[in-house]
Coordinates of C-alpha atoms in Angstrom, one line a residue:
Chain A
M1 CA -33.0 -0.2 4.7
T2 CA -34.0 0.3 1.0
N3 CA -32.7 3.2 -1.0
H4 CA -34.9 4.6 -3.9
S5 CA -33.8 2.4 -6.5
G6 CA -35.3 -0.5 -4.3
L7 CA -31.9 -1.9 -3.6
V8 CA -31.7 -3.3 0.2
M9 CA -28.7 -2.1 1.9
T10 CA -27.4 -2.1 5.3
Q11 CA -25.6 1.0 7.3
A12 CA -23.0 -1.3 9.4
R13 CA -21.1 0.9 11.5
A14 CA -18.0 -0.2 13.2
P15 CA -15.7 2.0 15.8
L16 CA -13.1 3.5 13.3
T17 CA -10.1 4.1 15.8
R18 CA -9.6 2.6 19.5
L19 CA -7.4 4.1 22.2
S20 CA -3.9 2.5 23.4
Q21 CA -1.2 3.1 26.1
V22 CA 1.9 3.9 24.2
M23 CA 5.4 5.0 25.5
D24 CA 7.6 7.6 24.0
E25 CA 11.2 8.2 23.7
Q26 CA 11.0 9.9 27.2
G27 CA 9.6 6.8 28.8
N28 CA 6.1 8.6 29.5
W29 CA 3.1 6.9 28.7
R30 CA 0.3 8.4 26.7
E31 CA -3.1 7.2 25.1
Q32 CA -2.7 7.3 21.5
A33 CA -5.8 6.7 19.0
L34 CA -5.1 3.8 16.6
A35 CA -7.1 3.5 13.3
C36 CA -8.9 0.2 13.1
E37 CA -8.2 -2.6 10.6
R38 CA -10.8 -5.4 10.2
P39 CA -11.0 -8.4 7.8
L40 CA -14.4 -8.1 5.7
T41 CA -15.0 -11.2 3.6
L42 CA -17.3 -10.6 0.8
Y43 CA -19.9 -13.2 -0.7
L44 CA -21.5 -12.7 -4.2
N45 CA -24.4 -14.6 -4.4
K46 CA -23.4 -17.0 -1.8
R47 CA -19.9 -17.7 -3.6
E48 CA -16.7 -16.6 -1.5
I49 CA -14.8 -13.8 -3.3
V50 CA -12.1 -11.9 -1.5
T51 CA -11.6 -10.9 2.1
L52 CA -10.7 -7.0 2.3
M53 CA -8.6 -5.4 5.2
T54 CA -10.4 -2.2 5.9
L55 CA -11.1 0.4 8.3
G56 CA -14.7 0.1 8.0
E57 CA -15.9 3.2 7.1
D58 CA -18.4 2.8 4.6
P59 CA -18.2 -1.1 4.0
E60 CA -21.7 -1.4 1.6
A61 CA -20.0 1.3 -0.8
L62 CA -16.6 -0.6 -0.8
V63 CA -17.7 -4.0 -1.4
L64 CA -20.1 -2.6 -4.5
G65 CA -16.8 -0.6 -5.5
Y66 CA -14.8 -3.6 -5.4
L67 CA -17.1 -6.0 -7.3
R68 CA -17.5 -2.8 -9.7
N69 CA -14.1 -2.3 -10.2
Q70 CA -13.1 -5.9 -10.4
G71 CA -15.7 -6.2 -13.1
L72 CA -17.7 -8.5 -11.1
V73 CA -21.1 -7.0 -11.3
E74 CA -21.5 -4.4 -14.2
R75 CA -24.7 -2.4 -13.6
L76 CA -26.0 -1.3 -10.1
D77 CA -29.6 -2.1 -11.6
D78 CA -28.2 -6.2 -11.1
V79 CA -27.7 -5.5 -7.4
L80 CA -30.7 -6.6 -5.0
A81 CA -28.9 -6.4 -2.1
V82 CA -26.0 -5.4 0.1
Q83 CA -25.8 -7.0 3.8
V84 CA -22.8 -6.0 6.0
D85 CA -22.6 -7.8 9.3
W86 CA -19.4 -6.9 11.6
E87 CA -20.5 -9.4 14.0
V88 CA -19.6 -12.4 11.7
E89 CA -17.2 -9.8 9.6
A90 CA -19.3 -10.5 6.3
A91 CA -20.7 -8.7 3.5
A92 CA -23.1 -10.3 1.3
V93 CA -23.9 -9.2 -2.2
V94 CA -26.9 -10.5 -3.9
T95 CA -27.5 -10.1 -7.3
S96 CA -30.1 -11.0 -10.1
H97 CA -27.8 -12.8 -12.3
T98 CA -23.8 -14.3 -11.7
P99 CA -21.6 -13.5 -14.6
D100 CA -21.0 -16.4 -16.8
D101 CA -17.1 -15.8 -16.7
I102 CA -16.8 -15.3 -12.8
E103 CA -14.7 -18.6 -12.0
A104 CA -12.7 -17.5 -15.0
T105 CA -12.3 -14.0 -13.6
L106 CA -11.5 -15.1 -10.1
A107 CA -9.2 -18.0 -11.4
K108 CA -7.5 -14.9 -13.3
R109 CA -7.2 -13.0 -10.1
T110 CA -4.9 -15.7 -8.4
V111 CA -2.5 -15.3 -10.8
T112 CA -2.4 -11.8 -11.1
T113 CA -3.3 -10.7 -7.3
G114 CA -0.4 -9.9 -4.8
C115 CA 2.4 -7.8 -3.8
G116 CA 0.0 -5.2 -2.1
Q117 CA -1.3 -4.3 -5.8
G118 CA -4.7 -6.2 -5.3
T119 CA -5.9 -5.9 -9.1
V120 CA -5.9 -7.7 -12.2
F121 CA -3.6 -5.7 -14.3
G122 CA -4.0 -7.5 -17.7
N123 CA -7.5 -7.7 -17.7
Q124 CA -8.0 -4.2 -16.3
M125 CA -5.8 -2.8 -19.1
E126 CA -8.0 -4.8 -22.0
R127 CA -11.3 -3.5 -20.1
L128 CA -9.6 0.4 -20.5
K129 CA -8.7 -0.1 -24.0
G130 CA -10.8 2.4 -26.1
L131 CA -12.0 4.3 -23.2
Q132 CA -12.7 7.7 -24.3
L133 CA -12.3 10.5 -20.8
R134 CA -13.4 13.9 -21.3
Q135 CA -10.4 16.4 -21.9
W136 CA -11.6 19.4 -19.8
T137 CA -9.5 22.0 -18.4
L138 CA -8.9 22.5 -14.8
K139 CA -7.8 26.1 -13.1
Q140 CA -4.9 26.2 -10.9
S141 CA -7.1 28.4 -8.5
Q142 CA -9.7 25.3 -8.1
I143 CA -6.7 22.8 -7.0
Y144 CA -5.8 25.1 -4.8
H145 CA -9.4 25.6 -3.3
L146 CA -9.5 21.9 -3.3
L147 CA -6.6 21.4 -1.1
D148 CA -7.8 24.0 1.3
S149 CA -10.9 22.2 1.3
L150 CA -9.7 18.8 2.0
N151 CA -8.0 20.0 5.1
Q152 CA -11.6 19.6 6.9
H153 CA -12.0 15.8 5.7
N154 CA -9.4 13.7 7.4
A155 CA -10.5 13.2 10.7
T156 CA -9.2 9.5 11.1
Y157 CA -6.0 10.6 9.9
K158 CA -5.8 13.5 12.3
N159 CA -6.7 11.3 15.2
A160 CA -4.7 8.6 14.6
G161 CA -2.5 8.4 11.2
A162 CA -2.0 4.9 9.5
V163 CA -4.8 6.0 6.7
H164 CA -5.3 7.0 3.1
G165 CA -7.5 9.7 2.2
C166 CA -9.3 9.8 -0.9
A167 CA -12.1 12.1 -2.7
I168 CA -14.1 13.0 -5.1
C169 CA -14.2 16.8 -5.9
S170 CA -16.2 19.0 -8.3
A171 CA -14.3 21.0 -11.1
E172 CA -14.8 24.1 -8.7
G173 CA -12.7 22.3 -6.1
E174 CA -15.7 21.3 -3.9
V175 CA -15.4 18.1 -2.2
L176 CA -18.3 15.9 -3.0
S177 CA -17.2 12.5 -1.3
F178 CA -14.2 11.8 0.8
C179 CA -13.4 8.4 2.4
E180 CA -10.6 7.0 4.1
D181 CA -9.2 3.3 4.5
I182 CA -6.1 1.4 5.7
G183 CA -5.7 0.5 2.1
R184 CA -5.8 3.2 -0.6
H185 CA -7.4 0.7 -2.9
N186 CA -10.2 0.2 -0.7
A187 CA -10.7 4.3 -0.3
V188 CA -10.8 4.5 -3.9
D189 CA -13.2 1.3 -4.4
T190 CA -15.4 2.9 -1.6
L191 CA -15.7 6.0 -3.5
A192 CA -16.3 4.0 -6.9
G193 CA -19.1 2.3 -4.9
R194 CA -20.6 5.7 -3.9
L195 CA -20.4 7.2 -7.3
W196 CA -22.7 4.0 -8.0
L197 CA -25.1 4.2 -5.8
E198 CA -25.5 8.4 -5.9
G199 CA -25.5 8.2 -9.7
I200 CA -23.0 11.1 -9.9
N201 CA -21.9 11.7 -13.2
S202 CA -17.8 11.6 -13.0
D203 CA -16.6 12.9 -15.9
D204 CA -16.4 16.6 -14.9
K205 CA -14.6 15.4 -11.3
I206 CA -11.5 15.3 -10.0
F207 CA -10.3 12.3 -8.1
Y208 CA -7.7 13.2 -4.9
T209 CA -5.7 10.6 -3.0
T210 CA -2.8 11.2 -0.6
G211 CA -1.6 7.6 -2.0
R212 CA 1.1 7.3 -4.8
L213 CA 0.2 7.1 -7.8
T214 CA 1.2 3.4 -9.0
S215 CA -0.3 2.1 -12.0
E216 CA -3.4 0.7 -10.6
M217 CA -4.4 3.8 -9.1
V218 CA -4.3 5.8 -12.6
M219 CA -6.6 2.5 -14.0
K220 CA -9.0 3.0 -11.1
T221 CA -9.2 6.5 -11.5
A222 CA -10.2 5.9 -15.3
Q223 CA -12.4 3.0 -14.5
M224 CA -14.5 5.5 -12.5
G225 CA -14.4 7.7 -16.0
I226 CA -12.5 10.3 -14.1
S227 CA -10.1 12.2 -16.1
A228 CA -8.3 14.5 -13.7
L229 CA -6.2 12.8 -10.9
L230 CA -4.7 14.8 -7.8
S231 CA -2.4 13.1 -5.3
R232 CA -0.3 14.6 -2.3
S233 CA 2.4 11.7 -3.0
G234 CA 4.4 10.8 -5.8
A235 CA 3.9 8.6 -8.9
T236 CA 5.6 5.8 -10.8
E237 CA 7.0 5.9 -14.0
M238 CA 4.1 3.2 -15.2
G239 CA 1.5 5.6 -13.7
L240 CA 2.6 8.3 -15.8
Q241 CA 3.2 6.0 -18.9
I242 CA -1.0 4.9 -18.4
A243 CA -2.2 8.4 -17.4
N244 CA -0.7 9.7 -20.9
E245 CA -2.5 6.3 -22.7
L246 CA -5.8 7.2 -21.1
G247 CA -5.8 11.0 -21.3
I248 CA -5.4 11.5 -17.8
L249 CA -4.4 14.9 -16.5
M250 CA -2.0 14.0 -13.5
L251 CA -0.8 16.0 -10.8
A252 CA 1.6 14.7 -8.3
R253 CA 3.4 16.0 -4.8
A254 CA 0.2 18.5 -4.4
K255 CA 0.7 20.0 -1.2
G256 CA 0.2 23.6 0.0
R257 CA 0.8 26.0 -2.9
H258 CA 3.3 23.4 -4.7
F259 CA 2.3 20.6 -7.3
L260 CA 3.8 18.7 -10.3
V261 CA 1.9 18.2 -13.3
F262 CA 2.9 14.9 -14.8
S263 CA 0.7 14.4 -17.8
G264 CA -2.3 16.4 -19.5
Q265 CA -0.2 19.8 -18.8
T266 CA -2.2 21.4 -21.7
R267 CA -5.6 21.0 -19.5
L268 CA -4.5 23.2 -16.8
E269 CA -4.8 26.8 -16.9
L270 CA -2.4 28.7 -14.4
D271 CA -4.5 31.5 -13.3
N272 CA -3.3 31.5 -9.9
K273 CA 0.4 31.6 -9.7
P274 CA 2.1 31.6 -6.2
A275 CA 4.7 34.3 -5.6
P276 CA 7.8 32.0 -6.5
L277 CA 9.1 33.2 -3.1
A278 CA 6.6 30.8 -1.4
R279 CA 8.7 28.1 -2.8
S280 CA 10.4 25.6 -1.1
N281 CA 12.7 22.8 -1.3
K282 CA 11.7 21.0 1.6
R283 CA 12.0 17.4 1.4
R284 CA 8.7 15.3 0.9
S285 CA 7.9 12.7 3.3
Q286 CA 9.5 9.3 3.2
D287 CA 6.3 7.4 2.3
E288 CA 5.4 9.7 -0.6
Chain B
M1 CA 25.2 -18.0 -11.9
T2 CA 25.4 -20.6 -9.3
N3 CA 25.8 -19.9 -5.3
H4 CA 27.5 -22.0 -2.9
S5 CA 24.4 -24.0 -2.2
G6 CA 24.2 -25.3 -6.0
L7 CA 21.1 -22.9 -6.6
V8 CA 21.0 -21.8 -10.0
M9 CA 20.0 -18.0 -10.1
T10 CA 20.1 -15.4 -12.5
Q11 CA 21.1 -11.6 -11.6
A12 CA 18.5 -9.8 -13.7
R13 CA 18.9 -6.0 -13.2
A14 CA 16.8 -3.1 -14.5
P15 CA 16.7 0.6 -14.3
L16 CA 15.0 1.7 -11.0
T17 CA 13.9 5.2 -12.2
R18 CA 13.6 7.2 -15.4
L19 CA 13.4 10.5 -16.0
S20 CA 10.4 12.7 -17.1
Q21 CA 9.5 16.1 -18.1
V22 CA 6.9 17.8 -15.4
M23 CA 5.9 21.2 -15.2
D24 CA 5.7 22.9 -11.8
E25 CA 2.9 25.4 -10.0
Q26 CA 4.6 28.2 -11.6
G27 CA 4.5 26.5 -15.2
N28 CA 8.4 25.9 -15.5
W29 CA 9.5 22.4 -16.9
R30 CA 12.0 20.3 -15.1
E31 CA 13.3 16.9 -15.4
Q32 CA 11.9 14.4 -12.7
A33 CA 13.2 11.0 -12.0
L34 CA 9.9 8.6 -11.5
A35 CA 10.8 5.1 -9.7
C36 CA 10.1 2.3 -12.3
E37 CA 7.1 -0.2 -11.9
R38 CA 7.4 -3.4 -13.9
P39 CA 5.1 -6.4 -13.7
L40 CA 6.9 -9.9 -13.0
T41 CA 4.8 -12.7 -13.6
L42 CA 6.1 -15.7 -11.3
Y43 CA 5.9 -19.1 -12.3
L44 CA 6.6 -22.2 -10.1
N45 CA 7.4 -25.4 -11.8
K46 CA 6.0 -23.7 -15.1
R47 CA 2.5 -23.6 -12.8
E48 CA 1.9 -19.6 -13.2
I49 CA 1.7 -18.2 -9.4
V50 CA 1.4 -14.0 -9.9
T51 CA 2.2 -10.9 -10.9
L52 CA 4.0 -8.9 -8.8
M53 CA 4.3 -5.0 -9.8
T54 CA 7.7 -4.3 -8.5
L55 CA 10.7 -1.9 -8.9
G56 CA 12.7 -4.7 -9.8
E57 CA 16.0 -3.9 -7.6
D58 CA 16.2 -7.4 -6.7
P59 CA 14.0 -9.6 -8.2
E60 CA 15.5 -13.3 -7.5
A61 CA 15.1 -12.3 -3.7
L62 CA 11.9 -11.1 -4.3
V63 CA 10.1 -14.4 -5.9
L64 CA 12.1 -16.6 -3.4
G65 CA 10.8 -14.0 -0.4
Y66 CA 7.2 -14.2 -1.9
L67 CA 7.2 -18.0 -2.5
R68 CA 8.5 -18.2 1.3
N69 CA 6.2 -16.0 2.7
Q70 CA 3.1 -17.3 1.2
G71 CA 4.2 -20.9 2.3
L72 CA 4.4 -22.2 -1.1
V73 CA 7.9 -23.2 -0.9
E74 CA 9.0 -24.5 2.8
R75 CA 12.8 -25.0 2.7
L76 CA 15.4 -22.9 0.3
D77 CA 17.4 -26.7 -0.5
D78 CA 13.9 -27.6 -2.2
V79 CA 15.0 -24.4 -4.7
L80 CA 16.4 -25.9 -7.7
A81 CA 16.7 -22.6 -10.1
V82 CA 15.3 -18.9 -9.7
Q83 CA 15.6 -17.3 -13.4
V84 CA 14.4 -14.0 -14.0
D85 CA 14.0 -12.6 -17.5
W86 CA 13.0 -8.9 -18.0
E87 CA 12.6 -9.0 -21.6
V88 CA 9.7 -11.4 -20.8
E89 CA 8.9 -9.7 -17.3
A90 CA 9.1 -13.5 -15.7
A91 CA 10.6 -15.3 -13.0
A92 CA 10.9 -19.1 -13.5
V93 CA 11.4 -20.9 -10.0
V94 CA 12.0 -24.7 -10.3
T95 CA 11.9 -26.6 -6.7
S96 CA 12.7 -30.6 -6.3
H97 CA 9.1 -31.1 -5.4
T98 CA 5.8 -29.0 -5.5
P99 CA 3.8 -28.9 -1.8
D100 CA 0.9 -31.2 -2.4
D101 CA -1.7 -28.4 -1.4
I102 CA -0.5 -25.8 -3.8
E103 CA -3.9 -25.8 -5.7
A104 CA -5.4 -25.1 -2.0
T105 CA -3.1 -22.6 -1.1
L106 CA -3.7 -20.8 -4.7
A107 CA -7.5 -21.2 -4.4
K108 CA -7.3 -19.8 -0.5
R109 CA -5.4 -17.0 -1.6
T110 CA -8.4 -16.1 -4.6
V111 CA -10.7 -15.4 -1.7
T112 CA -8.3 -13.9 0.5
T113 CA -6.3 -11.6 -1.3
G114 CA -7.3 -8.1 -2.4
C115 CA -7.5 -4.3 -1.2
G116 CA -3.8 -3.8 -1.4
Q117 CA -3.0 -6.3 1.2
G118 CA -1.9 -9.3 -1.0
T119 CA -1.7 -12.2 1.5
V120 CA -3.6 -15.1 3.0
F121 CA -5.0 -13.3 6.3
G122 CA -6.6 -16.8 7.8
N123 CA -3.6 -19.2 6.6
Q124 CA -0.9 -16.7 7.9
M125 CA -2.5 -16.6 11.5
E126 CA -2.7 -20.4 11.5
R127 CA 0.7 -20.9 10.3
L128 CA 2.1 -18.0 13.0
K129 CA 0.4 -19.6 16.1
G130 CA 2.8 -21.5 18.6
L131 CA 5.8 -19.6 17.1
Q132 CA 8.0 -18.7 19.9
L133 CA 10.2 -15.4 19.2
R134 CA 13.1 -14.4 21.4
Q135 CA 12.6 -11.8 23.9
W136 CA 15.6 -9.6 23.6
T137 CA 16.0 -6.2 24.7
L138 CA 17.1 -3.3 22.6
K139 CA 18.6 -0.3 23.7
Q140 CA 17.4 3.6 22.9
S141 CA 21.4 4.4 21.4
Q142 CA 20.8 1.2 19.2
I143 CA 17.6 2.6 17.7
Y144 CA 19.0 6.1 17.3
H145 CA 22.1 4.6 15.6
L146 CA 19.9 2.7 13.2
L147 CA 17.9 5.8 11.9
D148 CA 21.1 8.0 11.4
S149 CA 22.5 4.8 9.4
L150 CA 19.3 4.6 7.3
N151 CA 20.0 8.1 5.6
Q152 CA 22.4 6.5 3.2
H153 CA 20.3 4.0 2.0
N154 CA 17.2 5.2 0.4
A155 CA 18.6 6.2 -2.9
T156 CA 15.3 5.5 -5.0
Y157 CA 13.3 7.3 -2.7
K158 CA 16.1 10.2 -2.6
N159 CA 16.0 10.5 -6.3
A160 CA 12.2 9.7 -7.6
G161 CA 10.1 9.0 -4.1
A162 CA 7.1 6.9 -4.6
V163 CA 8.8 4.0 -2.7
H164 CA 9.1 2.3 0.3
G165 CA 12.2 1.1 2.0
C166 CA 12.9 -1.6 4.4
A167 CA 16.1 -2.8 6.2
I168 CA 17.2 -5.7 8.0
C169 CA 19.5 -4.3 11.3
S170 CA 21.6 -5.9 13.6
A171 CA 20.7 -5.3 17.6
E172 CA 23.7 -2.8 17.4
G173 CA 21.8 -1.0 14.7
E174 CA 23.7 -1.7 11.6
V175 CA 22.1 -1.8 8.6
L176 CA 22.7 -5.5 7.1
S177 CA 19.9 -5.4 3.9
F178 CA 18.1 -2.7 2.6
C179 CA 15.6 -2.7 0.1
E180 CA 13.3 -0.6 -1.9
D181 CA 10.2 -1.2 -3.5
I182 CA 6.7 0.5 -5.3
G183 CA 5.0 -2.2 -2.8
R184 CA 6.0 -2.1 1.2
H185 CA 5.3 -5.9 0.6
N186 CA 7.6 -6.4 -2.1
A187 CA 10.2 -5.0 -0.2
V188 CA 9.9 -7.0 3.0
D189 CA 9.6 -10.4 0.6
T190 CA 12.9 -9.4 -1.1
L191 CA 14.5 -9.0 2.1
A192 CA 12.8 -12.5 3.5
G193 CA 14.5 -14.0 0.6
R194 CA 18.0 -12.4 1.0
L195 CA 17.6 -13.6 4.5
W196 CA 17.1 -17.2 3.2
L197 CA 20.0 -16.9 0.6
E198 CA 22.5 -15.4 3.1
G199 CA 21.4 -18.0 5.7
I200 CA 21.3 -15.4 8.3
N201 CA 19.9 -15.8 11.7
S202 CA 17.3 -13.5 12.2
D203 CA 16.4 -14.1 15.7
D204 CA 18.6 -11.4 17.0
K205 CA 17.6 -8.9 14.2
I206 CA 15.7 -5.5 14.1
F207 CA 13.1 -5.1 10.9
Y208 CA 12.8 -1.5 9.9
T209 CA 10.1 -0.4 7.2
T210 CA 9.2 3.0 6.4
G211 CA 5.6 1.8 5.5
R212 CA 2.5 1.5 8.1
L213 CA 2.4 -1.4 10.4
T214 CA -0.9 -3.1 9.1
S215 CA -1.9 -6.6 10.5
E216 CA 0.0 -8.0 7.5
M217 CA 3.7 -6.6 8.2
V218 CA 3.3 -7.4 11.5
M219 CA 2.8 -11.0 10.3
K220 CA 5.5 -10.6 7.9
T221 CA 7.6 -9.5 10.5
A222 CA 7.3 -12.9 12.5
Q223 CA 7.4 -15.1 9.5
M224 CA 10.9 -13.8 9.3
G225 CA 11.4 -14.9 12.7
I226 CA 12.4 -11.1 13.8
S227 CA 10.8 -9.8 17.0
A228 CA 11.7 -6.0 16.8
L229 CA 10.0 -4.0 14.6
L230 CA 10.5 -0.3 13.9
S231 CA 8.4 1.8 11.4
R232 CA 8.6 5.5 10.4
S233 CA 5.3 5.4 9.7
G234 CA 1.9 4.5 12.2
A235 CA 0.4 1.4 12.8
T236 CA -3.2 0.0 13.0
E237 CA -5.2 -1.4 16.1
M238 CA -4.8 -4.8 14.3
G239 CA -0.9 -4.5 13.9
L240 CA -0.7 -3.7 17.6
Q241 CA -2.9 -6.7 18.6
I242 CA -0.9 -9.0 16.5
A243 CA 2.4 -7.7 17.7
N244 CA 1.3 -8.2 21.3
E245 CA 0.2 -11.9 20.6
L246 CA 3.3 -12.6 18.9
G247 CA 5.9 -11.2 21.6
I248 CA 6.9 -8.5 19.1
L249 CA 8.7 -5.2 20.0
M250 CA 6.9 -2.8 18.2
L251 CA 7.8 0.6 17.6
A252 CA 6.3 3.2 15.4
R253 CA 6.9 6.9 14.4
A254 CA 10.3 6.8 14.4
K255 CA 11.8 9.7 13.1
G256 CA 14.7 11.7 14.0
R257 CA 14.8 11.2 18.0
H258 CA 11.2 10.8 18.4
F259 CA 9.6 7.2 18.5
L260 CA 6.4 5.7 20.1
V261 CA 6.4 2.1 21.6
F262 CA 3.5 0.5 20.9
S263 CA 4.3 -2.9 22.4
G264 CA 6.8 -5.0 24.2
Q265 CA 8.0 -1.7 26.3
T266 CA 9.4 -4.1 28.9
R267 CA 12.3 -5.1 26.1
L268 CA 13.3 -1.7 25.6
E269 CA 16.3 0.0 27.7
L270 CA 16.0 3.7 27.6
D271 CA 19.7 4.2 27.8
N272 CA 19.8 7.6 25.9
K273 CA 16.6 9.8 26.3
P274 CA 17.2 13.2 24.2
A275 CA 16.8 16.6 26.1
P276 CA 13.2 17.0 26.6
L277 CA 13.3 20.4 24.7
A278 CA 14.3 18.7 21.7
R279 CA 10.8 17.5 21.5
S280 CA 8.3 18.7 18.5
N281 CA 4.5 18.1 18.0
K282 CA 4.8 18.7 14.3
R283 CA 2.4 16.7 12.4
R284 CA 3.7 13.5 10.9
S285 CA 2.9 13.2 6.8
Q286 CA -0.5 12.5 5.7
D287 CA 1.1 9.0 4.2
E288 CA 1.8 7.6 7.6

């Protein structure tokens, strides 16, 4: 189909879960849904770029967001077509022109990608220098509204586990866009693609992820122009350092009524403190 | 220092956690330990290969395991030196000869790495074809012994969260080697490096991870020559498919007395079924 901007785009869909027979510790067999994981090889103007291992919830937005976050496509207007075909596990993106430095960018990725990070660390930080993120104030009540709203959105996780969830939310805590994927990087790239496609202004939005706040996740948040970051999991010291540098309000370990504010504390209005009795010291999950 | 095999190797160490002041939902400030995350740029015979974002628990084993799992170094005997210097965040590995196809391998990585997977999917599966993993029988009682033993090993997680843990365990459920890292891929690569350095026979070992069993984690298990895989988290449908192809006994969602056997059910001896009453249907963590 063709969307309003004249961009030709498929809407390829594939099953997100499959049923398997598994045995439990009692020796009982049961049917268990498993999240699908499939390779999607991305071609930019017929040039093979990368193979993404993905759940495949929204592959067109994923490849657009990936190209955007990797700095391989600068403007959505340059994109003429995005065509995904699961039969051949390929995504073909056609742009009006290929960036001159694409070979350099790809060569650079060779030496800086790996260890499950999947990004160009050096380049990313350079591109973020001088970025001015809007410093708005978030209310605790809006965080709680957001955490409550999120419970209706993680369908694949509830069904099969093994996926991360990400969301773009309004300052009021409404979930505007939600995405699940095997890799938390794919989920955030998919949301970055949707922001582009829907022309959503991001400087008053909140980015939520179930995943840990590593350096890369914080950088991707800034790349989307978002200055409020919320995670169900923990953060690394480098993630915090970058959040401080870029002026990001970063909350981690947000579950139920609990959260920890790691950076930008002055931007949070505590308008709805829970009764202290509600506190629990129960351990967070190992995957945090 | 120099180890018995004449390999020159540093033992670079760096702090694994740092303290930060964070604010909770009550507005109370507290000291919180955060897991460190640092870039380590790997040079093989002065050729820049990759930058790994790592906790840095055992960097020498990490880079050796990375080179091994990426197929860039085939035999430990070819390695002359592994020198890590955190001052410059670099690891220099010197081998007696560089594989002829290194450029091809690196070029291939350019197009297949990404999305937080950090691997060469196509190549990996080719290299695993025809692999014969030993089909031994694991006892339920040994799994429970292993799960109990693991509780003393996740020091950084207990202190700071935000890391994954991995372990190589004996068939009897003893933890032989444990490693934590920001990326679960780094943790498993570190263990692969240690198996090499210590010349441990892996075909009767169990690989444990807190992370999800994606296609890549299952392939890395097979690359280490291990045919029994245990995870605290869930698995993807592709991870299960590969485990079936390679003959891996795969257990997921192993916590307390519960687990699900996804593949290789005939290789598990249920010698210690818990009392059915012990069962709980409580949801697993979002990060599964």
